[in-house]
mmCIF file of C-alpha atoms in Angstrom:
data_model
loop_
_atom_site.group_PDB
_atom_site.id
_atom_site.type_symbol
_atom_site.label_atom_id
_atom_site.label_comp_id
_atom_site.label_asym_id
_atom_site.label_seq_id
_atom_site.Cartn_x
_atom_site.Cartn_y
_atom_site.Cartn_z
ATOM 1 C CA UNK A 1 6.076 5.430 -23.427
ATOM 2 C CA UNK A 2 5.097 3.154 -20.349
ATOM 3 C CA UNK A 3 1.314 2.565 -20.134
ATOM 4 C CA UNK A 4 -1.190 1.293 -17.273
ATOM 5 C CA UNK A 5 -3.850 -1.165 -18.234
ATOM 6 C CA UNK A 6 -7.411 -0.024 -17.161
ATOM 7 C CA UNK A 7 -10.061 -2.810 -17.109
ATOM 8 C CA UNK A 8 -13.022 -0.437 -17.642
ATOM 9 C CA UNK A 9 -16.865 -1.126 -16.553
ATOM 10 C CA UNK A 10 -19.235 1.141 -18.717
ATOM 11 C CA UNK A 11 -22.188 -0.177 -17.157
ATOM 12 C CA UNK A 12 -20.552 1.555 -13.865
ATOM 13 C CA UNK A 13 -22.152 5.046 -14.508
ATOM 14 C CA UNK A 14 -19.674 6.876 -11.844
ATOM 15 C CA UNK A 15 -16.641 5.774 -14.012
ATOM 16 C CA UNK A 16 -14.281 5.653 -10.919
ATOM 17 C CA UNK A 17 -12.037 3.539 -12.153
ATOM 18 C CA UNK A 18 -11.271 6.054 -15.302
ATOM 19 C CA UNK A 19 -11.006 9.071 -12.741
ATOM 20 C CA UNK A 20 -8.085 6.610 -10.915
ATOM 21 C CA UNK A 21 -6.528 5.751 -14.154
ATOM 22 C CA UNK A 22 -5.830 9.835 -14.680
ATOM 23 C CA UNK A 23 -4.614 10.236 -11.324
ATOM 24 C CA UNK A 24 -2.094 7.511 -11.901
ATOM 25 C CA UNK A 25 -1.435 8.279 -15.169
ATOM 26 C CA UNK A 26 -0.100 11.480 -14.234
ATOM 27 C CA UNK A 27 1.566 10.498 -11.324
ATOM 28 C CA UNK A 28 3.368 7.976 -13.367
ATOM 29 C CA UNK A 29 3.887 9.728 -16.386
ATOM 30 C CA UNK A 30 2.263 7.584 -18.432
ATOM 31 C CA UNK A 31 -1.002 6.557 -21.209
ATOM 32 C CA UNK A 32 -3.857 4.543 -20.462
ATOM 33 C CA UNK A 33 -4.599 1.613 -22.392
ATOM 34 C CA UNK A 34 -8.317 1.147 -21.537
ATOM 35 C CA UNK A 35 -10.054 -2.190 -22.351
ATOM 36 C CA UNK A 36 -13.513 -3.304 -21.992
ATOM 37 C CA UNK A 37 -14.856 -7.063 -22.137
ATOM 38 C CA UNK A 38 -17.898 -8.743 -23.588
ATOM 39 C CA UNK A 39 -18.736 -12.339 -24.211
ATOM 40 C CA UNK A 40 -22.157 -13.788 -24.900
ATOM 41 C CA UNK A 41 -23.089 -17.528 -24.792
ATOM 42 C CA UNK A 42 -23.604 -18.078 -28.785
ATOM 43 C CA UNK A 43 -24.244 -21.591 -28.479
ATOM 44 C CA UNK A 44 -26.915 -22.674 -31.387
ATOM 45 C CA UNK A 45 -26.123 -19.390 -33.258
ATOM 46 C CA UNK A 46 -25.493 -20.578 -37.162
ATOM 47 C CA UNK A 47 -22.893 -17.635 -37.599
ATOM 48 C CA UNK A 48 -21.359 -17.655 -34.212
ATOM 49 C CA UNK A 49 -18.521 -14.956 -35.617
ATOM 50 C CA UNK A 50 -20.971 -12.827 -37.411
ATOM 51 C CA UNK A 51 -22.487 -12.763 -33.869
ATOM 52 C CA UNK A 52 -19.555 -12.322 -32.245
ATOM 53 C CA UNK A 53 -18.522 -9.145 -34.021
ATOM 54 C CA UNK A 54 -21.642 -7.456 -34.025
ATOM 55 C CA UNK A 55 -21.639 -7.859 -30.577
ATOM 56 C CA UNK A 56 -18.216 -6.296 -30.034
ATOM 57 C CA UNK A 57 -19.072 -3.443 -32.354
ATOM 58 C CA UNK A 58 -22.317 -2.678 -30.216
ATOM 59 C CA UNK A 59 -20.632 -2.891 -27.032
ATOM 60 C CA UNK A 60 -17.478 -0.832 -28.419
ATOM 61 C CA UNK A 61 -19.632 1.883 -29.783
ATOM 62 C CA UNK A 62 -21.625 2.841 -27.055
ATOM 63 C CA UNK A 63 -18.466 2.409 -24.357
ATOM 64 C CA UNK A 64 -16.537 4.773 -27.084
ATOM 65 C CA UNK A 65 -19.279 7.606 -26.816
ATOM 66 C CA UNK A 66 -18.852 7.382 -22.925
ATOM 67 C CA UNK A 67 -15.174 7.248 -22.827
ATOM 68 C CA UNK A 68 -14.873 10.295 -24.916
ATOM 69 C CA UNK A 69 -17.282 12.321 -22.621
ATOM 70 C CA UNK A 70 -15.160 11.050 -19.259
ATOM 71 C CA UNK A 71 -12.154 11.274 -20.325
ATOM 72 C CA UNK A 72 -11.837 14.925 -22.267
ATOM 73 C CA UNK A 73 -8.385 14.470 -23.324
ATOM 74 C CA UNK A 74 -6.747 14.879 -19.945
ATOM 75 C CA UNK A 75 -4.551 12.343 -20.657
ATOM 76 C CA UNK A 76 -3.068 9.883 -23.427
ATOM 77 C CA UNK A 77 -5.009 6.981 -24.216
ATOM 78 C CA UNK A 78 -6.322 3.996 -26.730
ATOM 79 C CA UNK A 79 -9.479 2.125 -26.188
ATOM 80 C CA UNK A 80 -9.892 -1.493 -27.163
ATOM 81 C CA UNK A 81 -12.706 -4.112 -26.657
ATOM 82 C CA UNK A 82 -12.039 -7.526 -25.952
ATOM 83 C CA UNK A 83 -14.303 -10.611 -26.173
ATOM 84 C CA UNK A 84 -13.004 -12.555 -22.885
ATOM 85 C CA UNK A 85 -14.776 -15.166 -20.827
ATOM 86 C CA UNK A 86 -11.673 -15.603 -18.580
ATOM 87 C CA UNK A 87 -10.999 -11.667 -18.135
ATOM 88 C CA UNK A 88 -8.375 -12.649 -15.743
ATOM 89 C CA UNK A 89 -6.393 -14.933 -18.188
ATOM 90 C CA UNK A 90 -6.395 -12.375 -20.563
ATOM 91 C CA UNK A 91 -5.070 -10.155 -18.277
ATOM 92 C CA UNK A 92 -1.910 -12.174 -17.065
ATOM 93 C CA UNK A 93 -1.094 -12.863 -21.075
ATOM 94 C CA UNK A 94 -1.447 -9.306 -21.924
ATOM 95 C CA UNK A 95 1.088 -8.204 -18.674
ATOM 96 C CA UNK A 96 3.808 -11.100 -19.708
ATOM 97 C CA UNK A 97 3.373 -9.841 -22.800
ATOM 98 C CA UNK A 98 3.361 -6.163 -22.947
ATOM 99 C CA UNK A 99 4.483 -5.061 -19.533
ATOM 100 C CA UNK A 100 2.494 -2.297 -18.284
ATOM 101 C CA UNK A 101 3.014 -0.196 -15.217
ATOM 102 C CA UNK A 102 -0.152 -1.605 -13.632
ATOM 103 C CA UNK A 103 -3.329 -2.857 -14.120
ATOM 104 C CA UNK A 104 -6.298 -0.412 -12.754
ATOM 105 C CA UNK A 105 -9.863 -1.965 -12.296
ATOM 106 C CA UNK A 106 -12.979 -1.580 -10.181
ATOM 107 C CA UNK A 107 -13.583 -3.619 -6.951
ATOM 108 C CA UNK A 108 -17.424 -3.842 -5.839
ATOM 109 C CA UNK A 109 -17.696 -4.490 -2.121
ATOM 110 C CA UNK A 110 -20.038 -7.150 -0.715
ATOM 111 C CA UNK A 111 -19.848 -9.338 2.169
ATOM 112 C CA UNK A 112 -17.917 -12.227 0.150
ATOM 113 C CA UNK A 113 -14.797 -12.770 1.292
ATOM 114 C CA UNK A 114 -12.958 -10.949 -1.795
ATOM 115 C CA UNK A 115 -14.498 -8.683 -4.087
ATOM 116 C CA UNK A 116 -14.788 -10.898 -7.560
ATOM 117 C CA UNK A 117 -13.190 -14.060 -8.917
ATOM 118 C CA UNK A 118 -11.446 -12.347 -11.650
ATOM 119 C CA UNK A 119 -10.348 -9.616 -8.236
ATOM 120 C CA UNK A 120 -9.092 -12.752 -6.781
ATOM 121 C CA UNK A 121 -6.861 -13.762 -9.616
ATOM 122 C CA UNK A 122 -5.307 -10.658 -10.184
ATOM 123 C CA UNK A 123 -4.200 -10.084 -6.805
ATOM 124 C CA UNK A 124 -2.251 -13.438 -6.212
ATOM 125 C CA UNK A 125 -1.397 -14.234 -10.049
ATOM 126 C CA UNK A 126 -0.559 -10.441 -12.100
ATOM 127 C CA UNK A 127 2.850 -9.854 -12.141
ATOM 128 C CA UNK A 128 2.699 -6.245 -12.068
ATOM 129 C CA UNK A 129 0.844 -4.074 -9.192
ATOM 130 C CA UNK A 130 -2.655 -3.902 -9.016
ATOM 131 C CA UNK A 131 -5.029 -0.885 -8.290
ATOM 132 C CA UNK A 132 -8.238 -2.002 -7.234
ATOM 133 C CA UNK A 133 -10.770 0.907 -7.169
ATOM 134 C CA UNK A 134 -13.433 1.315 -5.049
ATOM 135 C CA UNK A 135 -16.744 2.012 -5.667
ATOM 136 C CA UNK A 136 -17.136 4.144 -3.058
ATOM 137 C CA UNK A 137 -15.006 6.627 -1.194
ATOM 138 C CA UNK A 138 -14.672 7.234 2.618
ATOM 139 C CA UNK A 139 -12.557 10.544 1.956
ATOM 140 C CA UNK A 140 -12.133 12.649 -1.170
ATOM 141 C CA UNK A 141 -7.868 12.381 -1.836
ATOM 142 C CA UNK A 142 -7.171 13.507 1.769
ATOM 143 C CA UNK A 143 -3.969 11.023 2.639
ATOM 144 C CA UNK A 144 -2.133 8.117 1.644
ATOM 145 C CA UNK A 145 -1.807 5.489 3.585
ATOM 146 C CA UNK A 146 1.998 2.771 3.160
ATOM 147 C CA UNK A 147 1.472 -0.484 5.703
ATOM 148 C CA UNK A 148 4.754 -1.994 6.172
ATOM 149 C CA UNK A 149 6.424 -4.914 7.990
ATOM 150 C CA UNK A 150 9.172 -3.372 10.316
ATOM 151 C CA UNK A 151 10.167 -6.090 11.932
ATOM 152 C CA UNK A 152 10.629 -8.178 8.854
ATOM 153 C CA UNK A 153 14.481 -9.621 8.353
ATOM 154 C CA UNK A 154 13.971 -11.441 4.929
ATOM 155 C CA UNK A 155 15.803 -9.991 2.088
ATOM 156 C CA UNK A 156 12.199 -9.926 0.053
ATOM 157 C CA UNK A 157 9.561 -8.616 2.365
ATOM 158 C CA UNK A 158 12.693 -5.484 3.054
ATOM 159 C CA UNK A 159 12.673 -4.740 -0.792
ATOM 160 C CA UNK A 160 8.405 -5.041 -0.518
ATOM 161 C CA UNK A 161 8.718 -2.593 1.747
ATOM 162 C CA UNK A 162 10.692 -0.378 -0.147
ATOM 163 C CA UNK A 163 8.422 -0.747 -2.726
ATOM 164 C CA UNK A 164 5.424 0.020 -1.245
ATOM 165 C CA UNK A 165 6.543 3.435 0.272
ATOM 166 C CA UNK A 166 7.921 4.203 -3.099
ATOM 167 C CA UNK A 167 4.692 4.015 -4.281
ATOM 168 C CA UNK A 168 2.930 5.780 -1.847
ATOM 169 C CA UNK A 169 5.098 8.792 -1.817
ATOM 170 C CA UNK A 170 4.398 9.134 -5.664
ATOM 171 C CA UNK A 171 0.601 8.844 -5.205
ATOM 172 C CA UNK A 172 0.877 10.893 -2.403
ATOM 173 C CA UNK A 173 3.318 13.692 -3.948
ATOM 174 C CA UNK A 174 0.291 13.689 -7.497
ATOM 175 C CA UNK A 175 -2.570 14.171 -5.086
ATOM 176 C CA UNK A 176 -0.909 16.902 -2.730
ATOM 177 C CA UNK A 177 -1.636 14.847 0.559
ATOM 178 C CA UNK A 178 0.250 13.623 3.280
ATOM 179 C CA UNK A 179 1.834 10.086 3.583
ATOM 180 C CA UNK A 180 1.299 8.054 6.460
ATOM 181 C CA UNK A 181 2.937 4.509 7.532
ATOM 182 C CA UNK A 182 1.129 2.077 9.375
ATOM 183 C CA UNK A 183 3.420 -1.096 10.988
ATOM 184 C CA UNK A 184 0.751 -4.117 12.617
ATOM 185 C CA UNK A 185 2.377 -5.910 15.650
ATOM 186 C CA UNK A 186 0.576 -9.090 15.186
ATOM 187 C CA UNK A 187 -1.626 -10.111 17.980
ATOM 188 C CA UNK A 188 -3.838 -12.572 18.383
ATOM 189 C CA UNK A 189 -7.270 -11.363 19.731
ATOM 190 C CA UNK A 190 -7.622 -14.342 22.312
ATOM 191 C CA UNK A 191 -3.978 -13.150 23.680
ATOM 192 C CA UNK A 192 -5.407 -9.382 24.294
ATOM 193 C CA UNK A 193 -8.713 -10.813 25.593
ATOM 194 C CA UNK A 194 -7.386 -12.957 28.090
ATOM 195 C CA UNK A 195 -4.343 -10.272 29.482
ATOM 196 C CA UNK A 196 -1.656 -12.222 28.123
ATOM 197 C CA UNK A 197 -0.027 -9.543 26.001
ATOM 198 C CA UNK A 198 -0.476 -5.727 27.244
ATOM 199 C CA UNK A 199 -0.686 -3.759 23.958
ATOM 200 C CA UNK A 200 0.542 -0.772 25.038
ATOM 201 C CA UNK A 201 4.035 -2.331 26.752
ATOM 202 C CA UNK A 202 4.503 -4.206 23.425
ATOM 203 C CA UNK A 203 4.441 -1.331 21.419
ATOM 204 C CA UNK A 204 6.878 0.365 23.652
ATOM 205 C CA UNK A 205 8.919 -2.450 23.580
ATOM 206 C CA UNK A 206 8.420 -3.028 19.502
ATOM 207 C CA UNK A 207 9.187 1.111 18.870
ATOM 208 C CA UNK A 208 12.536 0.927 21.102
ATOM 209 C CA UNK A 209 13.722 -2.002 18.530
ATOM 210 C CA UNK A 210 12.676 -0.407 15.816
ATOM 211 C CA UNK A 211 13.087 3.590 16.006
ATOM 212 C CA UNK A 212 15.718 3.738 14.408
ATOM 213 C CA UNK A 213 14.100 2.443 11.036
ATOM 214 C CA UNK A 214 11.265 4.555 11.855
ATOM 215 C CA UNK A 215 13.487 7.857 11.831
ATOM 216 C CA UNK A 216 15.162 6.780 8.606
ATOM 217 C CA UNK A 217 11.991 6.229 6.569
ATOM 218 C CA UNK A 218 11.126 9.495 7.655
ATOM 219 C CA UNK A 219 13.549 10.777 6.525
ATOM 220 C CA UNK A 220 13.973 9.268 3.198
ATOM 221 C CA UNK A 221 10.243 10.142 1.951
ATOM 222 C CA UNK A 222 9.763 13.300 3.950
ATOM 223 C CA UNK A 223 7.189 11.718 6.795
ATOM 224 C CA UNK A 224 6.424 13.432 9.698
ATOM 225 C CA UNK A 225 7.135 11.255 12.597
ATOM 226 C CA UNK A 226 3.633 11.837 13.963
ATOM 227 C CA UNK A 227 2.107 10.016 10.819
ATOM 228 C CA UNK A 228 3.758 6.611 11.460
ATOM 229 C CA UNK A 229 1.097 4.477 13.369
ATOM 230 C CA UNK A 230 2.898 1.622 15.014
ATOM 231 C CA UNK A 231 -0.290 -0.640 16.754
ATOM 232 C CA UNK A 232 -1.133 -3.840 17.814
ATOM 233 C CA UNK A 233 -3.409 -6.179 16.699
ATOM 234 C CA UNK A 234 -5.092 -8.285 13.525
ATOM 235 C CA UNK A 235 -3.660 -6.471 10.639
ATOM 236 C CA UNK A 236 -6.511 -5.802 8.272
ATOM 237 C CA UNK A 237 -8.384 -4.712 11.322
ATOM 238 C CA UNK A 238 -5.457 -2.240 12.989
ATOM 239 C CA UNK A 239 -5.053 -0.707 8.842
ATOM 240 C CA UNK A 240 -8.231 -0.201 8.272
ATOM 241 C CA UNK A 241 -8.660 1.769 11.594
ATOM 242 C CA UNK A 242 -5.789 3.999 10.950
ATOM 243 C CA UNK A 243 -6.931 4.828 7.398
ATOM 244 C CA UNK A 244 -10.478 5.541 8.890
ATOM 245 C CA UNK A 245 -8.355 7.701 11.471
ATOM 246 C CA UNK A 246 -5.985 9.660 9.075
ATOM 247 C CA UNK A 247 -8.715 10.192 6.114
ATOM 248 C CA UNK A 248 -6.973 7.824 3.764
ATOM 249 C CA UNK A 249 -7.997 7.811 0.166
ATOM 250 C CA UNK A 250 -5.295 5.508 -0.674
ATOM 251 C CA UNK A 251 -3.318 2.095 0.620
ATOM 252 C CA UNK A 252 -0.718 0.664 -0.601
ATOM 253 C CA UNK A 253 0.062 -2.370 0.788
ATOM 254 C CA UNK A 254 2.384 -5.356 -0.270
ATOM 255 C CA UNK A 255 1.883 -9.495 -0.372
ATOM 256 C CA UNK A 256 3.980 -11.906 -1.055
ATOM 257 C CA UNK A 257 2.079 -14.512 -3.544
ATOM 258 C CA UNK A 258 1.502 -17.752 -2.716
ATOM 259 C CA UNK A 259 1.208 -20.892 -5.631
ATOM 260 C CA UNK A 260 -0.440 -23.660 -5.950
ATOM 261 C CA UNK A 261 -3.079 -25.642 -3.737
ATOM 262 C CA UNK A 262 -1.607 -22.938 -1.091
ATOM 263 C CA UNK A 263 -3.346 -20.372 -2.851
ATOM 264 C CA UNK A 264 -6.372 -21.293 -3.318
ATOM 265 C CA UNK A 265 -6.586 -22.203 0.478
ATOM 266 C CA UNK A 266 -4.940 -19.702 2.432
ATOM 267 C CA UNK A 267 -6.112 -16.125 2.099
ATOM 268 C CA UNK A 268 -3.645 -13.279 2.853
ATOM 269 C CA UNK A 269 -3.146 -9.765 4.698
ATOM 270 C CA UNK A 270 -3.446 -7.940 1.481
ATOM 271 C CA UNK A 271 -6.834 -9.806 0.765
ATOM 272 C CA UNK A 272 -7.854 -9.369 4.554
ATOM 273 C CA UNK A 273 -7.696 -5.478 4.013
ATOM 274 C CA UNK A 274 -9.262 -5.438 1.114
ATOM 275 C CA UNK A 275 -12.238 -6.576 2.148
ATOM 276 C CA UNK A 276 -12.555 -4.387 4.920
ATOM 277 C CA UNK A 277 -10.943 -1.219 3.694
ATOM 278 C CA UNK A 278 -13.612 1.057 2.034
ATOM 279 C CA UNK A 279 -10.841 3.007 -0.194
ATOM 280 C CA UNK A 280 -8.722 2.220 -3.348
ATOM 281 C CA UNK A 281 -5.942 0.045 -2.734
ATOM 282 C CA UNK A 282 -2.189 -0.575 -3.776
ATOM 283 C CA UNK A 283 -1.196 -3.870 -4.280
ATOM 284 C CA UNK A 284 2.330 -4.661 -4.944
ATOM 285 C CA UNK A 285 4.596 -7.914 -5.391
ATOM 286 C CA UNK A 286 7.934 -8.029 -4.978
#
């Protein structure tokens, strides 16, 4: 049986992230292998693995006795704690190794750029797609909320596409909400400021090209044509408006990762949402 990976936080009393995990779980038929970390600094300790496993047992103990009381058998799971520094290289070995449907963790807002370092790192490095759950809601499970690239002619960023409103119809289908697409025409704020580019007459212009894939994703995932939101502007700003419009509990969004010095320079849209967006969020390779 397929499994999702949930990187749990029992010092988080709310337990949101274990609430997601059953949602998904469900919606993707599958158990919950729940994990939670420890690591202490045992440097001048004489029995550093004596230490080491009487820390473990503590800390696995006393998450058990939560998990039990969260969880009530609603659905499948095994609980496991792990002493990590590195959480996020962990992680990445356990997905190449094991191959789980996703990985499912907690993202606490601040005014950082992005969430965590070990957020960071799963996002542009974990091969498989990444929930990141919020800490706090905007909207109770009222819609679901795809952003695509319509205009988009590369082979990959098509099939991300595909992929992301696959996903979204599932969630969307477990939670008995509504779907909704959102498609960003890129534009520059400096361009709008100064009248160079009239919104309005490019998303006239950008729907004409492009109606015809609108009318055949609505068609494939059962979307009224009313709840595909085609606007212009800076994309994490334009998504997060139309999920704050439409009551969206969930995004799913795709990125394409980058490697290397790229990626620890250049941020992304994914990351750009994320930071704004006060909801759980999607995130899918291709």
């Amino acid at each position: 049986m397929s499994h999702i990976l949930v990187i749990a936080d029992f010092e988080d009393d709310s337990f949101i992230v274990l609430e997601q995990a059953q949602v998904l779980a469900k919606a993707y038929d599958c158990s919950l292998r729940i994990v939670n970390f420890c690591y202490e600094n045992l440097a001048g300790i004489s029995d550093i693995e004596a230490a080491k496993q009487a820390i473990i047992s503590e800390v696995h103990e006393n998450s058990a006795h939560k998990l039990v009381n969260t969880l009530v058998k609603e659905v499948d799971y095994d609980f496991e704690t792990v002493w990590a520094k590195n959480i996020h290289l962990w992680i990445n070995d356990y997905v190449t190794e094991h191959k789980p449907k996703m990985v499912v963790k907690t993202g606490h807002r601040s005014e950082a750029l992005f969430y965590t370092p070990t957020d960071w790192h799963l996002i542009r490095e974990c091969n498989v797609p990444v929930m990141i759950a919020t800490d706090k809601h905007w909207h109770k499970a009222n819609t679901v909320l795809a952003t695509v690239d319509l205009a988009t002619n590369l082979p990959e960023k098509q099939q991300l596409n595909e992929k992301v409103l696959q996903h979204a119809s599932i969630l969307a289908k477990q939670l008995h909400t509504d779907m909704h697409i959102c498609y960003t025409i890129e534009v520059s704020p400096t361009l709008s400021k100064l009248g160079i580019v009239n919104k309005e007459i490019l998303e006239i212009q950008q729907l004409g090209l492009i109606k015809d894939k609108v009318k055949l994703m609505a068609s494939n995932f059962g979307v009224n044509e009313e709840h595909i939101h085609i606007k212009t502007g800076e994309i994490d700003k334009v998504v997060t408006s139309v999920a704050a419009a439409c009551k969206a509990s969930h995004i799913v969004v795709g990125t394409v990762g980058r490697k290397g010095l790229e990626q620890k320079l250049i941020g992304n849209s994914a990351e750009a949402i994320m930071h704004l967006a006060k909801t759980d969020i999607l995130v899918l390779k291709p």
